[in-house]
Amino acid sequence: MEISQLLKGVLDLAVLAVLRDDDGYGYDVLRRLRAAGLEEVGDASVYGTLRRLYKAGLLTSYVVPSEEGPHRKYYSLNDRGRARLAESARTWRSFASIMDSLVKERA
């Protein structure tokens, strides 16, 4: 199974987790995901996920002017985003535990 297929189902959770402790702009979020080991995550997927999570009311945003380049749009978790992160993390742990058990039994 390809990593890119798995990422489609968990990218929302990964982006919310990256923004849990520190706000970030699109490229910064992408860089942090890749540094965490998700090297295959695509630029368009991350930017699209940020926009979708923002429209869903899970993120807030603000613009930081830059003298060296374009202004950066930062995203941060709001209370709804933190609640979704907690709920999704519980679901993920349960799912991962079940899958780990299945794989171990059949390997």
Tab-separated table of C-alpha atoms in Angstrom:
chain	number	residue	atom	x	y	z
A	1	MET	CA	0.000	0.000	0.000
A	2	GLU	CA	1.304	3.405	-0.907
A	3	ILE	CA	1.806	6.076	1.759
A	4	SER	CA	-0.044	8.617	-0.398
A	5	GLN	CA	-3.215	6.521	-0.157
A	6	LEU	CA	-2.959	6.408	3.621
A	7	LEU	CA	-2.322	10.150	3.813
A	8	LYS	CA	-5.660	10.962	2.178
A	9	GLY	CA	-7.504	9.610	5.185
A	10	VAL	CA	-5.393	11.168	7.885
A	11	LEU	CA	-4.138	14.480	6.499
A	12	ASP	CA	-6.731	16.493	8.448
A	13	LEU	CA	-5.537	14.895	11.686
A	14	ALA	CA	-1.872	15.452	10.786
A	15	VAL	CA	-2.421	19.145	9.977
A	16	LEU	CA	-4.440	19.725	13.153
A	17	ALA	CA	-1.708	17.997	15.181
A	18	VAL	CA	1.010	20.153	13.617
A	19	LEU	CA	-0.915	23.300	14.574
A	20	ARG	CA	-1.662	22.094	18.135
A	21	ASP	CA	1.216	23.959	19.797
A	22	ASP	CA	2.323	26.547	17.243
A	23	ASP	CA	0.552	28.596	14.598
A	24	GLY	CA	1.853	28.162	11.076
A	25	TYR	CA	1.520	29.308	7.461
A	26	GLY	CA	1.126	26.946	4.517
A	27	TYR	CA	4.751	26.248	3.698
A	28	ASP	CA	5.637	26.058	7.400
A	29	VAL	CA	2.952	23.409	7.976
A	30	LEU	CA	4.187	21.487	4.937
A	31	ARG	CA	7.796	21.660	6.205
A	32	ARG	CA	6.791	20.437	9.684
A	33	LEU	CA	4.815	17.510	8.251
A	34	ARG	CA	7.772	16.468	6.123
A	35	ALA	CA	10.189	16.871	9.039
A	36	ALA	CA	7.932	14.547	11.052
A	37	GLY	CA	8.365	11.860	8.404
A	38	LEU	CA	5.513	12.515	5.971
A	39	GLU	CA	7.860	13.256	3.072
A	40	GLU	CA	5.271	12.314	0.446
A	41	VAL	CA	2.724	14.934	1.439
A	42	GLY	CA	2.085	17.340	-1.437
A	43	ASP	CA	1.988	21.117	-1.385
A	44	ALA	CA	-1.479	21.323	-2.923
A	45	SER	CA	-2.860	18.785	-0.455
A	46	VAL	CA	-1.666	20.788	2.546
A	47	TYR	CA	-2.858	24.152	1.229
A	48	GLY	CA	-6.221	22.632	0.305
A	49	THR	CA	-6.546	20.997	3.715
A	50	LEU	CA	-5.789	24.287	5.492
A	51	ARG	CA	-8.452	26.086	3.444
A	52	ARG	CA	-11.002	23.318	4.060
A	53	LEU	CA	-10.336	23.176	7.817
A	54	TYR	CA	-10.619	26.973	7.963
A	55	LYS	CA	-13.956	26.930	6.096
A	56	ALA	CA	-15.192	24.209	8.454
A	57	GLY	CA	-14.577	26.580	11.363
A	58	LEU	CA	-11.751	24.533	12.907
A	59	LEU	CA	-8.995	27.112	12.335
A	60	THR	CA	-8.611	30.846	12.668
A	61	SER	CA	-6.261	32.840	10.493
A	62	TYR	CA	-4.372	36.118	10.478
A	63	VAL	CA	-1.973	37.783	8.068
A	64	VAL	CA	1.579	38.751	8.998
A	65	PRO	CA	3.148	41.372	6.716
A	66	SER	CA	6.608	40.604	5.401
A	67	GLU	CA	9.181	43.053	4.076
A	68	GLU	CA	11.098	40.281	2.316
A	69	GLY	CA	8.280	38.656	0.359
A	70	PRO	CA	4.558	38.122	0.218
A	71	HIS	CA	2.508	38.427	3.385
A	72	ARG	CA	1.982	35.153	5.172
A	73	LYS	CA	-1.396	33.809	6.244
A	74	TYR	CA	-0.992	32.033	9.554
A	75	TYR	CA	-3.440	29.435	10.830
A	76	SER	CA	-4.118	28.456	14.424
A	77	LEU	CA	-6.394	25.977	16.147
A	78	ASN	CA	-9.493	27.380	17.769
A	79	ASP	CA	-11.628	25.601	20.390
A	80	ARG	CA	-13.561	23.650	17.737
A	81	GLY	CA	-10.275	22.612	16.115
A	82	ARG	CA	-8.867	21.407	19.439
A	83	ALA	CA	-12.031	19.416	20.087
A	84	ARG	CA	-11.839	17.869	16.600
A	85	LEU	CA	-8.153	17.051	17.106
A	86	ALA	CA	-8.904	15.273	20.396
A	87	GLU	CA	-11.797	13.328	18.857
A	88	SER	CA	-9.837	12.380	15.729
A	89	ALA	CA	-6.809	11.352	17.780
A	90	ARG	CA	-8.988	8.965	19.825
A	91	THR	CA	-10.442	7.505	16.648
A	92	TRP	CA	-6.978	7.143	15.120
A	93	ARG	CA	-5.521	5.381	18.165
A	94	SER	CA	-8.403	2.923	18.213
A	95	PHE	CA	-8.155	2.282	14.472
A	96	ALA	CA	-4.350	1.938	14.552
A	97	SER	CA	-4.586	-0.491	17.458
A	98	ILE	CA	-7.065	-2.674	15.577
A	99	MET	CA	-4.983	-2.612	12.393
A	100	ASP	CA	-1.800	-3.365	14.311
A	101	SER	CA	-3.491	-6.337	15.912
A	102	LEU	CA	-4.744	-7.619	12.561
A	103	VAL	CA	-1.395	-7.255	10.859
A	104	LYS	CA	0.471	-8.963	13.689
A	105	GLU	CA	-1.913	-11.934	13.693
A	106	ARG	CA	-1.550	-12.513	9.971
A	107	ALA	CA	2.143	-11.802	9.432
